[in-house]
Amino acid sequence: MRPRFLTRRAIQLALTANALRPLPGERAAIPAFFAGWLTNELAPHLLALTAADTAAHLARHGLRTRSDRAGLALSMASMAGLGALIADAQRARGEVEHALAEALGEQYLEDLRRPPDPKDLATPWGQLVMPFRMRNPEVRRDRDVAYAPGGKRFLLDIYRPRETVEGRPVLLQIHGGAWMVDSKDHQGIPLMQHMAQRGWIGVAVNYPLSPKAHWPDHIVAIKRAVAWIREHIDGYGGDPAFLAATGGSAGGHLAALLALTPNDPKLQPGFEDEDTTIQACVPHYGVYDFAATSGAKASEYRLKTLLARFVVGKDPVRFHEDYVAASPLDRINDKAPPFFVIHGERDTMVPVAEAREFVRRLRAVSPNPVAYAEISGAQHAFDIFPSIRSAHVVRGVERFLEWAYLRSLAG
């Protein structure tokens, strides 16, 4: 048992160290993410488990052997690191609020119909005890509504308040997964449930996946979903005049591109006359440099190993303009709606420099506010389930969206 204790403590320390300082380099991005993501967001739970495991071992065996003492040292180092991760996560509250105040004005809270109270801003510890049990009795979910022909990849779910509502603003959630995997069932749930509880209508959407589908099938499907929302969402209590979009990773890319290409006929084949504008955009850890025009090594590596081979399926040199047309960084224009860009400081899948450059260029031309929150210690996909960090981000997104909605009502 003693060597097993030492092994457990060594593994936990390695995971904690990677969460604090992820493995560098493009080739290490995926293992660094998987090794650090859960450790980061479940740091309070792991701290409690580490303390309990250590206490139990010491109660049974004491510190009689070198293995015992080494295990204790590793345990203490792990707990210190996990404490640092928890402190990093708590910084999200201030970082989100600073980003909103900087972009929207110091007095923006006064413009909200329901300014946050201390409970809204506090860490919801009760909700975080069982983070994978994501249920909300105040929210109704209408599953698997078809927005276009084609089967399960053209289905959406609608989140809405349990009681009947009318004319409520709408939030479109676009899942990530490298344009190749996952579905509406596994991402954005904390945000969708929170917004529906606050009276919004949430729409989580599937879209065709690569390599079976090739670009631009993904964004065309998203725009079809927007057209469906505009025509049908009033039947679910939504206001088709106000639609915001959000999503993470590939979903962040699609949300940003949707916001920057309103009514682009090339991306709306057969439904060119449909209105696909959106009124606000909140991309999380999105892919913005799709064409690698910034020259960043990480963007070029993604272009060669993922996008060209599986997602677009075309030579990125010969068909360079196709990649540029798909790149939010290269589609920035002065018609952009208000943006709230959110990115993790320690993101290994999409390095934070990509978000910084996107925000810099967008702020240079957009007539609307561009808020940017860089979240301390956050890895990719930090908001998949409720955590300290994601709870503060969700509430900040709510404040931004409420501000954007009330601003649209004011004209």
Coordinates of C-alpha atoms in Angstrom, one line a residue:
M1 CA 0.0 0.0 0.0
R2 CA 2.8 2.4 0.7
P3 CA 4.3 2.4 -2.8
R4 CA 0.7 2.9 -4.1
F5 CA 0.3 5.9 -1.9
L6 CA 3.6 7.3 -3.2
T7 CA 2.5 6.6 -6.8
R8 CA -0.8 8.3 -6.3
R9 CA 0.8 11.4 -4.8
A10 CA 3.4 11.5 -7.5
I11 CA 0.8 11.4 -10.3
Q12 CA -1.3 14.1 -8.5
L13 CA 1.7 16.3 -8.2
A14 CA 2.6 15.9 -11.9
L15 CA -1.0 16.8 -12.9
T16 CA -1.0 19.8 -10.6
A17 CA 2.3 21.0 -11.9
N18 CA 1.1 20.7 -15.5
A19 CA -2.1 22.7 -14.6
L20 CA 0.1 25.4 -13.1
R21 CA 2.6 25.4 -16.0
P22 CA 1.4 23.4 -19.0
L23 CA 3.8 21.4 -21.2
P24 CA 5.1 23.8 -23.9
G25 CA 5.0 23.3 -27.7
E26 CA 2.3 22.6 -30.3
R27 CA 2.8 18.8 -30.2
A28 CA 2.2 18.8 -26.5
A29 CA -0.9 20.9 -26.6
I30 CA -3.4 18.1 -26.5
P31 CA -1.8 16.0 -23.7
A32 CA -1.2 19.2 -21.8
F33 CA -4.8 20.1 -22.1
F34 CA -6.2 16.7 -21.0
A35 CA -3.7 16.5 -18.1
G36 CA -4.5 20.0 -16.9
W37 CA -8.2 20.7 -17.6
L38 CA -9.9 18.6 -15.0
T39 CA -7.2 19.2 -12.4
N40 CA -7.7 22.9 -12.9
E41 CA -11.5 23.0 -12.6
L42 CA -11.8 20.3 -10.0
A43 CA -9.0 21.7 -7.8
P44 CA -11.2 22.0 -4.6
H45 CA -12.4 18.4 -5.0
L46 CA -8.8 17.2 -5.6
L47 CA -7.5 19.2 -2.7
A48 CA -10.1 17.5 -0.4
L49 CA -9.3 14.1 -1.7
T50 CA -5.6 14.6 -1.4
A51 CA -5.9 15.7 2.2
A52 CA -8.2 12.8 3.0
D53 CA -5.9 10.2 1.3
T54 CA -2.9 11.6 3.1
A55 CA -4.6 11.7 6.5
A56 CA -5.9 8.1 6.1
H57 CA -2.4 6.9 5.1
L58 CA -0.7 8.6 8.0
A59 CA -3.3 7.3 10.4
R60 CA -2.7 3.7 9.3
H61 CA 1.1 3.7 8.7
G62 CA 2.6 6.9 10.1
L63 CA 5.9 8.1 8.8
R64 CA 8.1 5.1 9.5
T65 CA 9.6 4.6 6.1
R66 CA 11.2 6.7 3.4
S67 CA 8.2 6.0 1.1
D68 CA 5.9 7.5 3.8
R69 CA 7.9 10.6 4.1
A70 CA 8.3 11.1 0.4
G71 CA 4.6 10.6 -0.1
L72 CA 3.8 13.2 2.5
A73 CA 6.2 15.7 0.9
L74 CA 4.6 15.1 -2.5
S75 CA 1.1 15.5 -0.9
M76 CA 2.1 18.8 0.7
A77 CA 3.4 20.1 -2.6
S78 CA 0.3 19.0 -4.4
M79 CA -2.0 20.6 -1.9
A80 CA 0.0 23.9 -2.2
G81 CA -0.3 23.7 -6.0
L82 CA -4.0 23.0 -5.8
G83 CA -4.5 25.9 -3.4
A84 CA -2.8 28.1 -6.0
L85 CA -5.1 26.8 -8.7
I86 CA -8.1 27.7 -6.5
A87 CA -6.8 31.2 -5.9
D88 CA -6.3 31.6 -9.7
A89 CA -9.9 30.5 -10.3
Q90 CA -11.3 33.0 -7.8
R91 CA -9.6 35.8 -9.8
A92 CA -12.1 35.2 -12.6
R93 CA -14.7 37.3 -10.8
G94 CA -12.6 40.4 -10.8
E95 CA -11.2 39.8 -14.3
V96 CA -14.7 39.5 -15.8
E97 CA -16.0 42.6 -14.0
H98 CA -12.9 44.6 -15.0
A99 CA -13.3 43.6 -18.6
L100 CA -17.0 44.6 -18.7
A101 CA -16.5 47.9 -16.9
E102 CA -13.6 48.8 -19.2
A103 CA -15.6 48.1 -22.3
L104 CA -19.1 49.2 -21.3
G105 CA -18.3 52.0 -18.9
E106 CA -17.8 52.0 -15.1
Q107 CA -21.5 52.7 -14.6
Y108 CA -22.8 50.0 -16.8
L109 CA -24.3 48.1 -13.8
E110 CA -26.7 51.0 -13.3
D111 CA -28.1 50.4 -16.7
L112 CA -29.2 46.8 -15.9
R113 CA -32.7 46.1 -14.9
R114 CA -31.5 43.8 -12.2
P115 CA -28.0 44.8 -11.0
P116 CA -26.2 41.9 -9.4
D117 CA -26.4 41.5 -5.6
P118 CA -23.7 40.0 -3.4
K119 CA -25.2 36.5 -3.8
D120 CA -24.9 36.8 -7.6
L121 CA -21.2 37.7 -7.3
A122 CA -20.4 35.1 -4.6
T123 CA -18.9 31.7 -5.5
P124 CA -21.9 29.2 -5.5
W125 CA -20.2 26.5 -3.5
G126 CA -23.4 24.5 -3.1
Q127 CA -23.7 24.2 -6.9
L128 CA -20.1 23.1 -7.3
V129 CA -20.2 20.1 -4.9
M130 CA -21.5 17.8 -7.6
P131 CA -20.4 19.6 -10.8
F132 CA -21.4 16.9 -13.2
R133 CA -25.0 16.8 -12.1
M134 CA -26.3 19.7 -14.2
R135 CA -30.0 19.9 -13.6
N136 CA -32.2 23.0 -13.0
P137 CA -35.8 22.4 -12.0
E138 CA -36.7 26.0 -13.2
V139 CA -35.6 25.3 -16.8
R140 CA -37.5 23.3 -19.4
R141 CA -35.5 21.7 -22.3
D142 CA -37.2 20.9 -25.6
R143 CA -34.9 18.3 -27.2
D144 CA -34.1 17.4 -30.8
V145 CA -36.1 20.0 -32.8
A146 CA -35.2 19.8 -36.5
Y147 CA -34.1 23.1 -38.0
A148 CA -33.3 21.7 -41.4
P149 CA -33.5 18.3 -43.2
G150 CA -30.6 16.0 -42.7
G151 CA -30.9 14.0 -39.5
K152 CA -29.3 14.4 -36.1
R153 CA -26.7 16.9 -37.1
F154 CA -29.5 19.3 -37.9
L155 CA -31.2 19.2 -34.6
L156 CA -31.3 21.8 -31.8
D157 CA -32.4 21.9 -28.2
I158 CA -34.3 24.8 -26.7
Y159 CA -33.8 25.9 -23.1
R160 CA -36.5 28.1 -21.6
P161 CA -38.1 29.1 -18.3
R162 CA -40.5 26.5 -16.8
E163 CA -43.2 29.1 -16.7
T164 CA -44.7 30.5 -20.0
V165 CA -42.8 33.6 -21.3
E166 CA -43.1 35.8 -24.3
G167 CA -40.8 38.1 -26.3
R168 CA -37.6 37.0 -24.4
P169 CA -34.1 37.5 -25.9
V170 CA -32.4 34.5 -27.4
L171 CA -28.9 33.0 -27.0
L172 CA -27.5 30.6 -29.6
Q173 CA -25.0 28.1 -28.2
I174 CA -22.6 26.5 -30.8
H175 CA -20.6 23.5 -29.5
G176 CA -16.9 23.0 -30.1
G177 CA -14.9 19.8 -30.8
A178 CA -12.4 20.7 -33.6
W179 CA -15.3 20.8 -36.1
M180 CA -15.1 17.0 -35.9
V181 CA -16.6 15.7 -32.7
D182 CA -19.2 16.3 -30.0
S183 CA -22.7 17.7 -29.9
K184 CA -25.2 20.1 -28.4
D185 CA -25.7 17.7 -25.5
H186 CA -22.3 18.2 -23.8
Q187 CA -21.3 21.9 -24.0
G188 CA -22.7 25.2 -22.8
I189 CA -25.1 23.7 -20.4
P190 CA -24.2 25.8 -17.3
L191 CA -24.7 29.0 -19.4
M192 CA -27.8 27.8 -21.1
Q193 CA -29.5 26.8 -17.8
H194 CA -28.4 30.0 -16.0
M195 CA -29.7 32.2 -18.8
A196 CA -33.0 30.3 -19.1
Q197 CA -33.5 30.6 -15.3
R198 CA -33.0 34.4 -15.8
G199 CA -35.7 34.5 -18.5
W200 CA -33.8 34.0 -21.7
I201 CA -34.4 31.5 -24.4
G202 CA -31.4 29.3 -25.1
V203 CA -30.8 27.4 -28.4
A204 CA -28.1 24.7 -28.5
V205 CA -27.4 23.5 -32.0
N206 CA -25.8 20.6 -33.8
Y207 CA -24.1 21.0 -37.2
P208 CA -22.4 18.7 -39.7
L209 CA -19.0 17.4 -38.6
S210 CA -15.8 16.8 -40.5
P211 CA -14.2 14.8 -42.1
K212 CA -17.6 13.7 -43.6
A213 CA -18.6 17.4 -44.0
H214 CA -16.2 20.0 -45.5
W215 CA -16.0 23.7 -44.9
P216 CA -18.2 25.7 -45.3
D217 CA -20.9 23.1 -44.4
H218 CA -20.5 24.0 -40.7
I219 CA -21.2 27.7 -40.9
V220 CA -23.9 27.2 -43.6
A221 CA -25.7 25.0 -41.1
I222 CA -25.3 27.5 -38.3
K223 CA -26.9 30.2 -40.5
R224 CA -29.7 27.9 -41.4
A225 CA -30.3 27.5 -37.6
V226 CA -30.4 31.3 -37.3
A227 CA -33.0 31.5 -40.1
W228 CA -35.0 28.8 -38.3
I229 CA -34.8 30.8 -35.0
R230 CA -36.0 34.0 -36.7
E231 CA -39.0 32.2 -38.1
H232 CA -40.0 29.9 -35.2
I233 CA -38.6 31.0 -31.9
D234 CA -41.6 33.2 -31.0
G235 CA -43.5 29.9 -30.5
Y236 CA -41.1 29.1 -27.7
G237 CA -41.3 32.5 -26.0
G238 CA -38.4 34.1 -27.8
D239 CA -37.9 37.4 -29.5
P240 CA -36.5 36.9 -33.0
A241 CA -35.4 40.5 -33.1
F242 CA -32.6 39.9 -30.5
L243 CA -30.3 36.9 -31.0
A244 CA -26.8 36.6 -29.5
A245 CA -24.3 33.8 -30.2
T246 CA -21.8 32.0 -28.1
G247 CA -19.7 28.9 -28.3
G248 CA -16.3 27.5 -27.3
S249 CA -13.2 26.6 -29.4
A250 CA -14.6 25.6 -32.9
G251 CA -17.9 26.9 -31.6
G252 CA -16.2 30.2 -30.7
H253 CA -14.9 30.3 -34.2
L254 CA -18.3 29.7 -35.7
A255 CA -20.0 32.3 -33.4
A256 CA -17.4 34.9 -34.2
L257 CA -17.7 34.2 -38.0
L258 CA -21.4 34.3 -37.8
A259 CA -21.2 37.7 -36.2
L260 CA -18.8 39.1 -38.8
T261 CA -20.6 37.7 -41.9
P262 CA -24.2 38.9 -41.6
N263 CA -26.3 38.0 -44.7
D264 CA -23.2 36.9 -46.7
P265 CA -24.8 35.2 -49.7
K266 CA -21.8 32.8 -50.2
L267 CA -22.5 31.3 -46.8
Q268 CA -26.3 31.1 -47.3
P269 CA -26.8 29.1 -50.5
G270 CA -30.5 28.7 -51.2
F271 CA -31.5 31.0 -48.4
E272 CA -29.7 34.2 -49.4
D273 CA -32.6 36.5 -48.5
E274 CA -32.8 35.2 -44.9
D275 CA -31.7 37.6 -42.1
T276 CA -28.7 36.0 -40.4
T277 CA -27.5 39.0 -38.4
I278 CA -26.9 38.7 -34.7
Q279 CA -27.0 41.4 -32.1
A280 CA -24.1 40.3 -29.7
C281 CA -21.4 37.7 -29.7
V282 CA -19.6 35.9 -26.8
P283 CA -16.9 33.5 -28.1
H284 CA -15.0 31.5 -25.5
Y285 CA -11.5 30.3 -26.3
G286 CA -12.3 30.6 -30.0
V287 CA -10.2 29.9 -33.1
Y288 CA -9.8 33.2 -34.8
D289 CA -6.7 32.8 -37.0
F290 CA -8.2 30.1 -39.2
A291 CA -6.0 31.0 -42.2
A292 CA -2.8 31.4 -40.1
T293 CA -2.3 34.8 -41.6
S294 CA -0.8 36.1 -38.4
G295 CA 2.2 33.8 -38.9
A296 CA 1.9 32.3 -35.4
K297 CA 3.4 28.8 -35.1
A298 CA 0.4 27.4 -33.3
S299 CA -1.9 28.7 -36.1
E300 CA 0.3 27.3 -38.8
Y301 CA 0.5 23.9 -37.1
R302 CA -3.3 23.8 -36.7
L303 CA -3.7 24.7 -40.4
K304 CA -1.5 21.9 -41.6
T305 CA -2.4 19.1 -39.3
L306 CA -6.1 19.7 -38.8
L307 CA -7.8 22.2 -41.0
A308 CA -6.2 21.3 -44.4
R309 CA -6.4 17.6 -43.8
F310 CA -9.8 17.1 -42.2
V311 CA -12.0 20.2 -42.0
V312 CA -11.5 22.1 -45.3
G313 CA -9.8 19.3 -47.3
K314 CA -8.0 21.7 -49.7
D315 CA -4.4 22.8 -50.2
P316 CA -4.0 25.9 -48.0
V317 CA -1.6 27.5 -50.4
R318 CA -3.6 26.9 -53.6
F319 CA -6.9 27.7 -52.0
H320 CA -5.6 30.4 -49.6
E321 CA -8.6 32.6 -50.1
D322 CA -11.0 29.9 -48.9
Y323 CA -9.2 29.8 -45.6
V324 CA -9.2 33.6 -45.4
A325 CA -12.9 33.7 -46.0
A326 CA -13.4 31.3 -43.1
S327 CA -11.1 33.3 -40.7
P328 CA -12.7 35.7 -38.2
L329 CA -9.3 37.5 -37.9
D330 CA -9.5 38.3 -41.6
R331 CA -13.2 39.0 -41.7
I332 CA -13.2 41.8 -39.1
N333 CA -15.3 44.8 -40.3
D334 CA -17.1 47.8 -38.9
K335 CA -20.5 46.0 -38.9
A336 CA -19.5 43.9 -36.0
P337 CA -22.0 43.7 -33.1
P338 CA -20.9 44.1 -29.4
F339 CA -18.4 41.3 -28.5
F340 CA -17.3 39.8 -25.2
V341 CA -14.2 37.7 -26.0
I342 CA -13.2 35.2 -23.2
H343 CA -10.0 33.2 -23.2
G344 CA -7.9 31.3 -20.7
E345 CA -4.4 32.5 -19.9
R346 CA -3.0 28.9 -20.0
D347 CA -4.9 27.6 -23.0
T348 CA -2.6 25.1 -24.8
M349 CA -5.1 24.3 -27.6
V350 CA -5.6 27.8 -28.8
P351 CA -2.9 30.0 -27.3
V352 CA -4.1 33.3 -25.7
A353 CA -2.1 35.4 -28.1
E354 CA -4.6 34.5 -30.8
A355 CA -7.4 36.1 -28.8
R356 CA -5.4 39.1 -28.0
E357 CA -4.7 39.8 -31.6
F358 CA -8.3 39.3 -32.6
V359 CA -9.4 41.7 -29.9
R360 CA -6.8 44.3 -30.9
R361 CA -7.9 44.3 -34.6
L362 CA -11.6 44.2 -33.8
R363 CA -11.3 47.2 -31.4
A364 CA -9.5 49.1 -34.1
V365 CA -12.5 49.1 -36.5
S366 CA -15.7 48.1 -34.6
P367 CA -18.1 51.0 -33.6
N368 CA -19.4 48.7 -30.8
P369 CA -17.8 47.7 -27.5
V370 CA -15.4 44.9 -27.5
A371 CA -14.9 43.5 -24.0
Y372 CA -12.0 41.1 -23.4
A373 CA -11.5 38.9 -20.3
E374 CA -8.3 36.9 -20.0
I375 CA -9.0 34.4 -17.3
S376 CA -6.0 33.6 -15.0
G377 CA -4.9 30.0 -14.9
A378 CA -7.7 28.8 -17.3
Q379 CA -7.1 26.0 -19.7
H380 CA -9.2 25.3 -22.8
A381 CA -12.8 24.3 -22.2
F382 CA -12.9 25.6 -18.6
D383 CA -16.6 26.2 -18.8
I384 CA -17.9 22.7 -19.7
F385 CA -19.2 22.0 -16.2
P386 CA -19.8 24.2 -13.1
S387 CA -16.6 25.3 -11.4
I388 CA -15.4 28.3 -9.5
R389 CA -14.0 29.9 -12.6
S390 CA -16.9 29.0 -14.9
A391 CA -19.5 30.2 -12.4
H392 CA -18.0 33.7 -12.3
V393 CA -17.7 33.7 -16.1
V394 CA -21.3 32.6 -16.6
R395 CA -22.5 35.4 -14.4
G396 CA -20.4 37.9 -16.3
V397 CA -21.7 36.8 -19.6
E398 CA -25.2 37.2 -18.2
R399 CA -24.4 40.9 -17.3
F400 CA -22.9 41.5 -20.8
L401 CA -25.9 40.0 -22.6
E402 CA -28.4 41.9 -20.5
W403 CA -26.6 45.1 -21.2
A404 CA -26.5 44.3 -24.9
Y405 CA -30.2 43.5 -24.9
L406 CA -31.3 46.6 -23.1
R407 CA -29.1 48.7 -25.4
S408 CA -30.9 47.2 -28.4
L409 CA -34.3 48.0 -26.9
A410 CA -33.2 51.6 -26.3
G411 CA -32.4 51.9 -30.0

